[in-house]
mmCIF file of N, CA and C in Angstrom:
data_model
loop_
_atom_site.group_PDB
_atom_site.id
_atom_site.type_symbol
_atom_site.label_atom_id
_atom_site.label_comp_id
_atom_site.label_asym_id
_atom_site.label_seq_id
_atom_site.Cartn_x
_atom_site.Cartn_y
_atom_site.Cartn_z
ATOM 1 N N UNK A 832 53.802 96.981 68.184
ATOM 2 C CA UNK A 832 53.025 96.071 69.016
ATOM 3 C C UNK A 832 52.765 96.751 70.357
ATOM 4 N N UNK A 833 51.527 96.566 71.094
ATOM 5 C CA UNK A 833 51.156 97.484 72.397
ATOM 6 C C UNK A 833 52.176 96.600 73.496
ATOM 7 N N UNK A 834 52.607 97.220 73.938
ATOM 8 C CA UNK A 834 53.624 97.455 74.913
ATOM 9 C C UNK A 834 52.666 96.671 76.464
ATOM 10 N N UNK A 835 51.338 96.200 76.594
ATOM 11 C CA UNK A 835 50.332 95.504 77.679
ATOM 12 C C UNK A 835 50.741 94.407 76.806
ATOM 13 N N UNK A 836 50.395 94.461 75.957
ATOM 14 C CA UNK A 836 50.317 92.655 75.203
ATOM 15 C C UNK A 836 51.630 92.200 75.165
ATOM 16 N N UNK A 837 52.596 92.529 75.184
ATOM 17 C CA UNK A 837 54.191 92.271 75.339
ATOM 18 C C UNK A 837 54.596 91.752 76.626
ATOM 19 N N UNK A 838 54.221 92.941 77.806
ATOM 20 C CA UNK A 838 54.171 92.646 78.967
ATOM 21 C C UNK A 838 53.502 91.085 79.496
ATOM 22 N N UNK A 839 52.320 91.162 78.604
ATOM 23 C CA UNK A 839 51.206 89.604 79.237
ATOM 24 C C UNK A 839 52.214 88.473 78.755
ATOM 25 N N UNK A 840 52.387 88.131 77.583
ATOM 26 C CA UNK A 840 52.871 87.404 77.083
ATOM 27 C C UNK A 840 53.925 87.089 77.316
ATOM 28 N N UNK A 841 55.288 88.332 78.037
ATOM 29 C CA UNK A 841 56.984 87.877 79.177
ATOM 30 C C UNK A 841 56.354 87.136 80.173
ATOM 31 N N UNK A 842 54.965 87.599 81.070
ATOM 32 C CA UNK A 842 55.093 87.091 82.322
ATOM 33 C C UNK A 842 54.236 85.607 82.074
ATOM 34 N N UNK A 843 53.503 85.294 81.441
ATOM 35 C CA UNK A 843 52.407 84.153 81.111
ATOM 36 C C UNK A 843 52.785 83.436 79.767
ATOM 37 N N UNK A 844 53.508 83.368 79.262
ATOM 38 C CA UNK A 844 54.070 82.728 78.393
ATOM 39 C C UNK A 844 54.481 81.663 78.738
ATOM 40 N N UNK A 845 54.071 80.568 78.004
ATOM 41 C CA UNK A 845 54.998 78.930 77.975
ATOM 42 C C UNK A 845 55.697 78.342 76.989
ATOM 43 N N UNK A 846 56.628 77.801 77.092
ATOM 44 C CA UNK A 846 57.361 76.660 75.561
ATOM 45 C C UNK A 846 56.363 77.133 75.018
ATOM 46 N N UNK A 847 56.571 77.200 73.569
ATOM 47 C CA UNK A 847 55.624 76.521 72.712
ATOM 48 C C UNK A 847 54.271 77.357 72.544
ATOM 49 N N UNK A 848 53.938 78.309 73.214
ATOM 50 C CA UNK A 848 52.824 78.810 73.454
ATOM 51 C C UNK A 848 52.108 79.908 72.002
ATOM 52 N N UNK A 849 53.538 79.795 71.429
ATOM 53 C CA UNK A 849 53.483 80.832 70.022
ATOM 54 C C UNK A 849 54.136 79.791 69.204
ATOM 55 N N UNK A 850 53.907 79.652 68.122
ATOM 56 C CA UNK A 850 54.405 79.515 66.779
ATOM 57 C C UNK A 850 56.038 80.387 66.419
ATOM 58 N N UNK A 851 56.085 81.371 66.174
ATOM 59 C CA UNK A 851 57.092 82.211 65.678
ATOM 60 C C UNK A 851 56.680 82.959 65.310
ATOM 61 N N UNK A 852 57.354 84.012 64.962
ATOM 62 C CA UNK A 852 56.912 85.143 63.950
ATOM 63 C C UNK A 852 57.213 84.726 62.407
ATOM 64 N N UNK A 853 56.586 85.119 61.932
ATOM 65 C CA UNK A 853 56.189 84.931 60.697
ATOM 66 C C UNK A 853 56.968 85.515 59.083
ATOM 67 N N UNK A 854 57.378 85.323 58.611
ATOM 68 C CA UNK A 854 58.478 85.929 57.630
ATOM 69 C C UNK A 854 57.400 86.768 56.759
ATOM 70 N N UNK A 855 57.809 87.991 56.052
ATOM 71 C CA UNK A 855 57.088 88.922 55.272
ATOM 72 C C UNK A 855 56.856 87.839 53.819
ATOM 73 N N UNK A 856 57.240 86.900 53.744
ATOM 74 C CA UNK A 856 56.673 86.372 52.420
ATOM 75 C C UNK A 856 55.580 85.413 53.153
ATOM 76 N N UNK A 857 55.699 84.745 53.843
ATOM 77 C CA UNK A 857 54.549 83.913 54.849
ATOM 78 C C UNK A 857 53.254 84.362 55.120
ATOM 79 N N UNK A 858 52.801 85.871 55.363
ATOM 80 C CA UNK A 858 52.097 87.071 55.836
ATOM 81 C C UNK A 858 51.800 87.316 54.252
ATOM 82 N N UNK A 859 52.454 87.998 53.332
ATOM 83 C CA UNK A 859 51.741 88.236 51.571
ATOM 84 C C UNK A 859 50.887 86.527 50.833
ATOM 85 N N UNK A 860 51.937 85.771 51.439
ATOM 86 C CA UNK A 860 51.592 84.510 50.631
ATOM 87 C C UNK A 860 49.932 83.728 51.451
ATOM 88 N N UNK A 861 49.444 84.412 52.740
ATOM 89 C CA UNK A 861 48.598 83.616 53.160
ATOM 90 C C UNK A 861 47.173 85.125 52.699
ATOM 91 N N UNK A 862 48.078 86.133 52.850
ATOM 92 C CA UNK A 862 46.893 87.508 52.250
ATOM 93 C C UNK A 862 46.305 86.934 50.805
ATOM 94 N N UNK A 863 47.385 86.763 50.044
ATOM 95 C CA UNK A 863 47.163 85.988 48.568
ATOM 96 C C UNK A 863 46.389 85.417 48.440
ATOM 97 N N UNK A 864 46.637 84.000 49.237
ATOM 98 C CA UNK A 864 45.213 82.668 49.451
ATOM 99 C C UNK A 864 43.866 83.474 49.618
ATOM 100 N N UNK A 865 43.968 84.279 50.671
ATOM 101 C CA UNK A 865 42.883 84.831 50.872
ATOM 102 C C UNK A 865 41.940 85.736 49.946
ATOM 103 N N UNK A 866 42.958 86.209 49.188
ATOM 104 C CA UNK A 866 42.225 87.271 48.342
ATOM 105 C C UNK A 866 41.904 88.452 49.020
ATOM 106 N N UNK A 867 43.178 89.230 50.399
ATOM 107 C CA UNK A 867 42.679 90.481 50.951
ATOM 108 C C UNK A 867 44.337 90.813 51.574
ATOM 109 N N UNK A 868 44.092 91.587 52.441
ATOM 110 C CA UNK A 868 45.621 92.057 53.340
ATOM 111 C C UNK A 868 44.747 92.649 54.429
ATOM 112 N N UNK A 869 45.660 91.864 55.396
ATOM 113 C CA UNK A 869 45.533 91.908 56.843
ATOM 114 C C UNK A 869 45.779 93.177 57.358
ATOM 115 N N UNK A 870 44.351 93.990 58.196
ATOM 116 C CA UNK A 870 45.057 94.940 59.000
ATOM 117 C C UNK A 870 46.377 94.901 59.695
ATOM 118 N N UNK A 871 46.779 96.357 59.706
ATOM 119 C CA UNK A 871 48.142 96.604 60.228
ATOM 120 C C UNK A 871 48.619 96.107 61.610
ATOM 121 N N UNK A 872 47.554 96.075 62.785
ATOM 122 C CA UNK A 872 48.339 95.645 64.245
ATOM 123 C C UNK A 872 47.696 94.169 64.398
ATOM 124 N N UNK A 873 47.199 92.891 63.515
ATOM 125 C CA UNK A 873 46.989 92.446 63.260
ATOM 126 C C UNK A 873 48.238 91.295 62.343
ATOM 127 N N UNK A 874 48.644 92.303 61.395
ATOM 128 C CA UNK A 874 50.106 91.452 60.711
ATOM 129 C C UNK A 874 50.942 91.852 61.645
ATOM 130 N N UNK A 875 51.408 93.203 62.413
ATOM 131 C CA UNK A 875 52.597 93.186 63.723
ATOM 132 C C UNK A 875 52.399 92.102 64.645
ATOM 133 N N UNK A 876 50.989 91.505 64.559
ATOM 134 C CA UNK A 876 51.068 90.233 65.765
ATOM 135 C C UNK A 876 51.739 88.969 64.926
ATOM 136 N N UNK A 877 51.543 89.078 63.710
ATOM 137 C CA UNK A 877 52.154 87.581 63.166
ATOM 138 C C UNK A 877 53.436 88.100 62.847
ATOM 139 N N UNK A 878 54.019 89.229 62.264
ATOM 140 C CA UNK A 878 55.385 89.073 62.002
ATOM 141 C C UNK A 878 56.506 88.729 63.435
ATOM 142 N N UNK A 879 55.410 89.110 64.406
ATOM 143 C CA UNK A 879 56.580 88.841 66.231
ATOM 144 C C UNK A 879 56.178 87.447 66.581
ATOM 145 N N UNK A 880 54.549 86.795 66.242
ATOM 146 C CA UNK A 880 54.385 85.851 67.016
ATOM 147 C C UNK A 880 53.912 84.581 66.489
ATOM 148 N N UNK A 881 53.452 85.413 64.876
ATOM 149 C CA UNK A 881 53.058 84.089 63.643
ATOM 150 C C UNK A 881 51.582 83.629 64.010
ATOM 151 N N UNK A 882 51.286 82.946 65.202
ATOM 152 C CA UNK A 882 50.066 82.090 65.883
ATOM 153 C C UNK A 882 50.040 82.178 67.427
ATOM 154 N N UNK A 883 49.261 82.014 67.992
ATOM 155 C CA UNK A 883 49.091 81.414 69.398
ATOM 156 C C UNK A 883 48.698 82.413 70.441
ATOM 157 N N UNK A 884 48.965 81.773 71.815
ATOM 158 C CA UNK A 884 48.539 82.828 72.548
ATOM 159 C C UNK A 884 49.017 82.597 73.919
ATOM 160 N N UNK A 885 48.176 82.710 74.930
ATOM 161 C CA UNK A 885 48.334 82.502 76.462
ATOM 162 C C UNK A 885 47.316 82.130 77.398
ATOM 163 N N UNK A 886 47.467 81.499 77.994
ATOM 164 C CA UNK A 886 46.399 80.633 78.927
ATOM 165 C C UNK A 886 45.129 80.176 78.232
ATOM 166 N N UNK A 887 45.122 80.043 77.122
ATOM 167 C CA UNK A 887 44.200 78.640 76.567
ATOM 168 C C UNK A 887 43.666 79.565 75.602
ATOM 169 N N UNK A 888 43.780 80.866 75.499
ATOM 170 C CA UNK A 888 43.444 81.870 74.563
ATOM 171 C C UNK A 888 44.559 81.058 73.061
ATOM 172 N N UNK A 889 43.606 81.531 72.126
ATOM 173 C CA UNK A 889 44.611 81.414 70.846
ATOM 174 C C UNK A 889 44.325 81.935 69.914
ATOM 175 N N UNK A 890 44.855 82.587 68.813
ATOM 176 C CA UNK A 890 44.510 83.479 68.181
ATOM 177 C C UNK A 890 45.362 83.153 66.885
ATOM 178 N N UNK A 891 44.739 82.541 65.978
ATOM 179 C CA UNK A 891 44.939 82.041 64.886
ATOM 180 C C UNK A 891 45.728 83.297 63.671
ATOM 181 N N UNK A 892 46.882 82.518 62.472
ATOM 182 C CA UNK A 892 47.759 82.829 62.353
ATOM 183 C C UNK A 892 48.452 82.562 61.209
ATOM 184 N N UNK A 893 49.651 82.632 61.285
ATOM 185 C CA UNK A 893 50.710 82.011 59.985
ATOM 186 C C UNK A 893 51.691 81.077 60.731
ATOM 187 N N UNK A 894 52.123 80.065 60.010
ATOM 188 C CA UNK A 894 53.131 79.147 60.991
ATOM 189 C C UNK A 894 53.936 78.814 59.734
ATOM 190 N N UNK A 895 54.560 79.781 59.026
ATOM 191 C CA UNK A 895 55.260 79.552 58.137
ATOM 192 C C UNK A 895 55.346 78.870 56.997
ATOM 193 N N UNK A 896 56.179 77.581 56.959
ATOM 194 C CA UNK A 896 56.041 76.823 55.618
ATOM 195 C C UNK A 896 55.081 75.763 55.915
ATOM 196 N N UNK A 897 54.798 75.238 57.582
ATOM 197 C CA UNK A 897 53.716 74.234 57.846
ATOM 198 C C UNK A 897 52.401 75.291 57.490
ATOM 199 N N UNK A 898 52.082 76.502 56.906
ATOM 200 C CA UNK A 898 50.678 76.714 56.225
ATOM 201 C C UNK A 898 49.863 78.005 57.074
ATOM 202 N N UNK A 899 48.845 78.133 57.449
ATOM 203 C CA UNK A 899 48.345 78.981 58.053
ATOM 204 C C UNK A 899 47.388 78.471 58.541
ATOM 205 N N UNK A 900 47.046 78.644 59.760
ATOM 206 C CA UNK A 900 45.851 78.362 60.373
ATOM 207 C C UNK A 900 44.534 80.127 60.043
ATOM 208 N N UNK A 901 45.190 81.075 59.827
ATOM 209 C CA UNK A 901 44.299 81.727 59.956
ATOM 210 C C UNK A 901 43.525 81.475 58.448
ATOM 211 N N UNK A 902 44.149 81.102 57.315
ATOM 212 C CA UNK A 902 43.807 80.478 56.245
ATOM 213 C C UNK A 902 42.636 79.451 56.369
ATOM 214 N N UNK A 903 43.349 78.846 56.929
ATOM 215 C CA UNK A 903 42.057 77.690 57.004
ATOM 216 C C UNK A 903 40.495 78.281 57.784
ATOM 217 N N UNK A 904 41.015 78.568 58.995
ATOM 218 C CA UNK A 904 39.634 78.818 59.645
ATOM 219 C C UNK A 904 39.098 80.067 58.956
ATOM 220 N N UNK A 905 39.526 80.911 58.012
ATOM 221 C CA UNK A 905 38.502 81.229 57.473
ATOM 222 C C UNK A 905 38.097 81.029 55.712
ATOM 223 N N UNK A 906 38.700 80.273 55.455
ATOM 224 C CA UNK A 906 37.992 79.815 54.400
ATOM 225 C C UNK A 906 37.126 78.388 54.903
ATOM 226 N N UNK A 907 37.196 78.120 55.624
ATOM 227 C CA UNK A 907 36.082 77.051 56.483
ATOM 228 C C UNK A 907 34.840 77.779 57.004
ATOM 229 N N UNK A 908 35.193 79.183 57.243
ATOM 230 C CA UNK A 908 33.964 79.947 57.720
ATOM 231 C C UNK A 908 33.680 80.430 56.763
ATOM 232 N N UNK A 909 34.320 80.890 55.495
ATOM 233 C CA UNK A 909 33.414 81.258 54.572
ATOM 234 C C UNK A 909 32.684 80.262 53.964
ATOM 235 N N UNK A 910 33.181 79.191 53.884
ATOM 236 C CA UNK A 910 32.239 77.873 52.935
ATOM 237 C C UNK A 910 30.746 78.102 53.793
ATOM 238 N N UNK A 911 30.734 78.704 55.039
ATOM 239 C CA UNK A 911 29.196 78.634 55.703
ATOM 240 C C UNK A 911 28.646 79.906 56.039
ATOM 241 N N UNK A 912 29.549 80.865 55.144
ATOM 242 C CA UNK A 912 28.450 82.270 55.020
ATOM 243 C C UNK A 912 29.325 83.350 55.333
ATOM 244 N N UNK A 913 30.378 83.097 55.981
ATOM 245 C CA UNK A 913 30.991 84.347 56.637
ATOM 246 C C UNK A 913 31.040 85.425 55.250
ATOM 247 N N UNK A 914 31.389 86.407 55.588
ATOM 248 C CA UNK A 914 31.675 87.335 54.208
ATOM 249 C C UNK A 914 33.117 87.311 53.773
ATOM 250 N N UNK A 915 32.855 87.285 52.301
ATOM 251 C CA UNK A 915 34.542 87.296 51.948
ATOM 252 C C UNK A 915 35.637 88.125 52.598
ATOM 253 N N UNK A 916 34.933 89.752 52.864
ATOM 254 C CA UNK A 916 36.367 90.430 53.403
ATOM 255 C C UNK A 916 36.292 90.571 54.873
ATOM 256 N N UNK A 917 35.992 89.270 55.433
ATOM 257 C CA UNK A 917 36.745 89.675 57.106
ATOM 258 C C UNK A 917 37.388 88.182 57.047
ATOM 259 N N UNK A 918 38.464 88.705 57.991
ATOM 260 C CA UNK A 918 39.211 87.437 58.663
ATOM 261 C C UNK A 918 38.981 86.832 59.864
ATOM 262 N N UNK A 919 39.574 85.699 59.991
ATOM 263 C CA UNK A 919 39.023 85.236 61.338
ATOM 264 C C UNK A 919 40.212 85.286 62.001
ATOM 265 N N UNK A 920 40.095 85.482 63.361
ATOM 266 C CA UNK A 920 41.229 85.509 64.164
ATOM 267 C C UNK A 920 41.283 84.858 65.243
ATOM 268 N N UNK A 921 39.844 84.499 65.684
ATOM 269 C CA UNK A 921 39.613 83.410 66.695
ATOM 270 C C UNK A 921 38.434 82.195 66.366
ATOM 271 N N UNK A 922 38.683 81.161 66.242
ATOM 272 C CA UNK A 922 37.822 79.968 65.682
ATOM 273 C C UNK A 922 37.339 79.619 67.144
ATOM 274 N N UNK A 923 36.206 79.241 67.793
ATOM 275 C CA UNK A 923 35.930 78.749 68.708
ATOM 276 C C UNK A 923 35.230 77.588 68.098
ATOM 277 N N UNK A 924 34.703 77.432 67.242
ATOM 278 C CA UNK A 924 34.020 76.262 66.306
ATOM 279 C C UNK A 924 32.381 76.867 66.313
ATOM 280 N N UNK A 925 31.901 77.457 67.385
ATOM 281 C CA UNK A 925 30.009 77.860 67.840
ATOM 282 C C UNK A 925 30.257 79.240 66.624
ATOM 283 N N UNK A 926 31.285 79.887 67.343
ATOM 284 C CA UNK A 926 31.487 81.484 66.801
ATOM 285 C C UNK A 926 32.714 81.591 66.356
ATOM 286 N N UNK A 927 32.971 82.591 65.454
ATOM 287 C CA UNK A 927 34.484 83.357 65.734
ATOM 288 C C UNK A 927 34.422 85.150 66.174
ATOM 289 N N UNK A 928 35.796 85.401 65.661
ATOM 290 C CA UNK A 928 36.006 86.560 65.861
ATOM 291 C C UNK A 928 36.625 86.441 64.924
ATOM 292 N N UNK A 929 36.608 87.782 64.125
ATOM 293 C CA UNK A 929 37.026 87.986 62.561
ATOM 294 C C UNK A 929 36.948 89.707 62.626
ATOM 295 N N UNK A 930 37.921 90.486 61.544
ATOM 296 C CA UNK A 930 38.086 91.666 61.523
ATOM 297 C C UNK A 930 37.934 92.049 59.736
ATOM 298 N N UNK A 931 37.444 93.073 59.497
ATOM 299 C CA UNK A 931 37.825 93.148 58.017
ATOM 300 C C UNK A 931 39.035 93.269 57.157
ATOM 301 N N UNK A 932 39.116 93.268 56.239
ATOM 302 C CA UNK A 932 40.674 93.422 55.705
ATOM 303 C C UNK A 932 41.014 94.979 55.780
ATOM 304 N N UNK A 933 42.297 95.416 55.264
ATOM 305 C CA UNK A 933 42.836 96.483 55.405
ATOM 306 C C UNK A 933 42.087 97.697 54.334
ATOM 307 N N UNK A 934 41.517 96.765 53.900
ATOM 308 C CA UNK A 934 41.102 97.544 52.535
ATOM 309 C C UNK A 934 39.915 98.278 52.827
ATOM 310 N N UNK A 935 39.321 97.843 54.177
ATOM 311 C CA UNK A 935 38.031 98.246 54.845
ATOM 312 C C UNK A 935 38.146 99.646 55.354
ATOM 313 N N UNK A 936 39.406 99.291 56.139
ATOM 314 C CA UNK A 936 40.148 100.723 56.871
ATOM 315 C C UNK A 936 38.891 100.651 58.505
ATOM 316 N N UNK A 937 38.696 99.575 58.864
ATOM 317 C CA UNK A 937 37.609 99.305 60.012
ATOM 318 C C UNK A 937 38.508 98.270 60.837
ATOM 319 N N UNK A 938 39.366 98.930 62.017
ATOM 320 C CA UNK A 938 39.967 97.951 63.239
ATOM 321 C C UNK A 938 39.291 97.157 64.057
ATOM 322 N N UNK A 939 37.841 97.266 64.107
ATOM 323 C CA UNK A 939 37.064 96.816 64.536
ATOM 324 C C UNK A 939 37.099 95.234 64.684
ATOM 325 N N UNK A 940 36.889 94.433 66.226
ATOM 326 C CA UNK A 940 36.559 93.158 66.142
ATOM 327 C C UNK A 940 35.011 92.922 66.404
ATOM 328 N N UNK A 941 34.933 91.838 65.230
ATOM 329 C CA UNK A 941 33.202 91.599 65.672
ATOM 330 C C UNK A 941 33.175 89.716 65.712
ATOM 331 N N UNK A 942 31.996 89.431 66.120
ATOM 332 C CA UNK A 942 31.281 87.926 66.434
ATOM 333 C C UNK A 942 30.635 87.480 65.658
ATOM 334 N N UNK A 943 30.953 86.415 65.195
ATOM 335 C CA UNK A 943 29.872 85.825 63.951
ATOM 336 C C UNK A 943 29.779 84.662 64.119
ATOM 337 N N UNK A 944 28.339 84.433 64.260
ATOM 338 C CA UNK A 944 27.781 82.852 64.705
ATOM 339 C C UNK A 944 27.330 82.052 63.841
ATOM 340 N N UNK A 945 28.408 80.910 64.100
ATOM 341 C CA UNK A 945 27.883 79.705 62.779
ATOM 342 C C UNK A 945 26.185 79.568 62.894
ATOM 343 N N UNK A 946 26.041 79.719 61.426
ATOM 344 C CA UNK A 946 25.052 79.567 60.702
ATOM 345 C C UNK A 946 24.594 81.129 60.222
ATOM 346 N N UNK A 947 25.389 82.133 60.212
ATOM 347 C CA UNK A 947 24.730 83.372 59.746
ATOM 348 C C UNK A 947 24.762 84.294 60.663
ATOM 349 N N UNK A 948 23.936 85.324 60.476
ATOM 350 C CA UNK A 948 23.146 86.454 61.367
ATOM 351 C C UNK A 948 24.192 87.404 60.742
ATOM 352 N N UNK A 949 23.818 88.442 61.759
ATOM 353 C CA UNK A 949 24.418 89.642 61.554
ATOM 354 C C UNK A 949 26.067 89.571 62.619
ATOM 355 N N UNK A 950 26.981 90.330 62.285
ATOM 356 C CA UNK A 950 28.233 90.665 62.715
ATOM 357 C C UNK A 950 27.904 91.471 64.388
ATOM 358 N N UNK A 951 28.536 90.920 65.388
ATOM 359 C CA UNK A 951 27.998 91.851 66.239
ATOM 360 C C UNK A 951 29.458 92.552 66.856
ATOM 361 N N UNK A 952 29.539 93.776 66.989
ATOM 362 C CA UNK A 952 30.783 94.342 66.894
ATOM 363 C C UNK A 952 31.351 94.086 68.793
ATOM 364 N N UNK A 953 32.503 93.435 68.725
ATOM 365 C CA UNK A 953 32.809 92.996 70.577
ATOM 366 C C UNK A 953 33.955 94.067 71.122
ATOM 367 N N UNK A 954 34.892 94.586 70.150
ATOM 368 C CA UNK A 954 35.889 95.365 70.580
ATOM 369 C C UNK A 954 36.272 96.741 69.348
ATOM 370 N N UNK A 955 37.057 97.491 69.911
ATOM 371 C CA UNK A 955 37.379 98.289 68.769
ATOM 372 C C UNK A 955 38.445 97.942 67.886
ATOM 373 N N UNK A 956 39.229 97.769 68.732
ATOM 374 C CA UNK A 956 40.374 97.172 67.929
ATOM 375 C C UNK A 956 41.312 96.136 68.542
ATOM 376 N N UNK A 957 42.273 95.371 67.252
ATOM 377 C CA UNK A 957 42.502 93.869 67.624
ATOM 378 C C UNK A 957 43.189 94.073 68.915
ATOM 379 N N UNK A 958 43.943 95.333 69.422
ATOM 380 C CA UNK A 958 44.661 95.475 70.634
ATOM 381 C C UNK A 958 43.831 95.334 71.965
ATOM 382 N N UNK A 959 42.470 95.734 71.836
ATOM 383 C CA UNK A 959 41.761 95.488 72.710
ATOM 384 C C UNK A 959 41.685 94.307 73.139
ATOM 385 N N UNK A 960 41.502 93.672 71.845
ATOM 386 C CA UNK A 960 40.566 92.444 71.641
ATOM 387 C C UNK A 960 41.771 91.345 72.452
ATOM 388 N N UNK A 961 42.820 91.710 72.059
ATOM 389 C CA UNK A 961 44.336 90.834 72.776
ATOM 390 C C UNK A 961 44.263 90.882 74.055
ATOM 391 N N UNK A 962 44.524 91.912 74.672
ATOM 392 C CA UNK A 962 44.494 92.512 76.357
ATOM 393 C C UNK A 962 42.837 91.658 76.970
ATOM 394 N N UNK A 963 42.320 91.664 76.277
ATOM 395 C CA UNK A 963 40.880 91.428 76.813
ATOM 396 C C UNK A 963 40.582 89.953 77.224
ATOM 397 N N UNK A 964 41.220 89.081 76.039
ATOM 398 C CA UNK A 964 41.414 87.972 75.881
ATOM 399 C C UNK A 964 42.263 87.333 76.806
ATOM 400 N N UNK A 965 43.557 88.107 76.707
ATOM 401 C CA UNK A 965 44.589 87.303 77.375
ATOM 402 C C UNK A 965 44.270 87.882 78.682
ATOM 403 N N UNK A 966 43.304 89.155 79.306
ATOM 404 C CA UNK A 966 43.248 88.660 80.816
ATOM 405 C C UNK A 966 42.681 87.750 80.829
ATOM 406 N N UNK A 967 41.672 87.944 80.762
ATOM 407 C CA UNK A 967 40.729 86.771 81.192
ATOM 408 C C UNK A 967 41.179 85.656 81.411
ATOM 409 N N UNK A 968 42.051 85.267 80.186
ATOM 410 C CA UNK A 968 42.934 83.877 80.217
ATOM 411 C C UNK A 968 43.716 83.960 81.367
ATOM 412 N N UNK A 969 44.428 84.741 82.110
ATOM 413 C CA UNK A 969 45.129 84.880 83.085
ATOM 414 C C UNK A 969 44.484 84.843 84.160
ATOM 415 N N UNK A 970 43.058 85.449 84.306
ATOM 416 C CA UNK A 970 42.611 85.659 85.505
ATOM 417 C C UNK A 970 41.679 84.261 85.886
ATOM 418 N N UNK A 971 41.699 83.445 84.660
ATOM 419 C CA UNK A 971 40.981 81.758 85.128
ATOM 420 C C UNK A 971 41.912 81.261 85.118
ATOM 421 N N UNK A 972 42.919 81.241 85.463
ATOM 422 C CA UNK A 972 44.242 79.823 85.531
ATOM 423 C C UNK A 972 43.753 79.934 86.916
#
């Protein structure tokens, strides 16, 4: 796990602000549902943190035996077009943010706007995409 996103999350962290980390059968059993496997610094965020985030940022997940949220929001985005092999990692409800599976071998985060279009690529990788997120979240409190 990047050693900035560790740091954000000691100093801006609240109760509750994460879920847990996520057990290695929790992480196979929600890849399963899906029909893919989660890039690599992507599952290091759920096996330490499962779900959640910091300052209103959230970043969808596994929450153990209560189910998966990253499950849901993207098989909710695929029922409206998304493509089968990316995941979603941030639901805003307008857009998400979704990455491909491991199988892609592409760290890449991109934007995909309900109702279609094309993927528009926002970061390189999910570590970016964390640091990027959670300032911002820090720098509007």
């Amino acid at each position: 796990m990047n050693e900035k996103i560790i740091k954000m999350i000691e100093e801006h962290s609240e109760e509750r602000d994460f879920f847990g980390g996520a057990s290695e059968e929790d992480i196979l059993n929600a890849e399963e549902m899906l029909g893919l496997k989660f890039p690599q610094s992507y599952r290091e965020f759920l096996k330490e943190y499962g779900s959640g985030g910091i300052c209103g940022v959230e970043i969808v997940g596994v929450q153990g035996n209560l189910g998966a949220s990253v499950v849901k929001a993207t098989e909710r985005w695929r029922n409206i077009g998304l493509d089968m092999g990316l995941i979603v990692i941030e639901d805003s409800g307008e857009f998400v943010r979704c990455m491909y599976s491991a199988d892609v071998n592409d760290e890449r985060v991109f934007s995909w706007i309900r109702g279609g279009g094309e993927l528009s690529v926002r970061y390189e990788t999910f570590d970016d995409y964390t640091i990027d997120m959670f300032q911002e979240g820090i720098d509007n409190m």
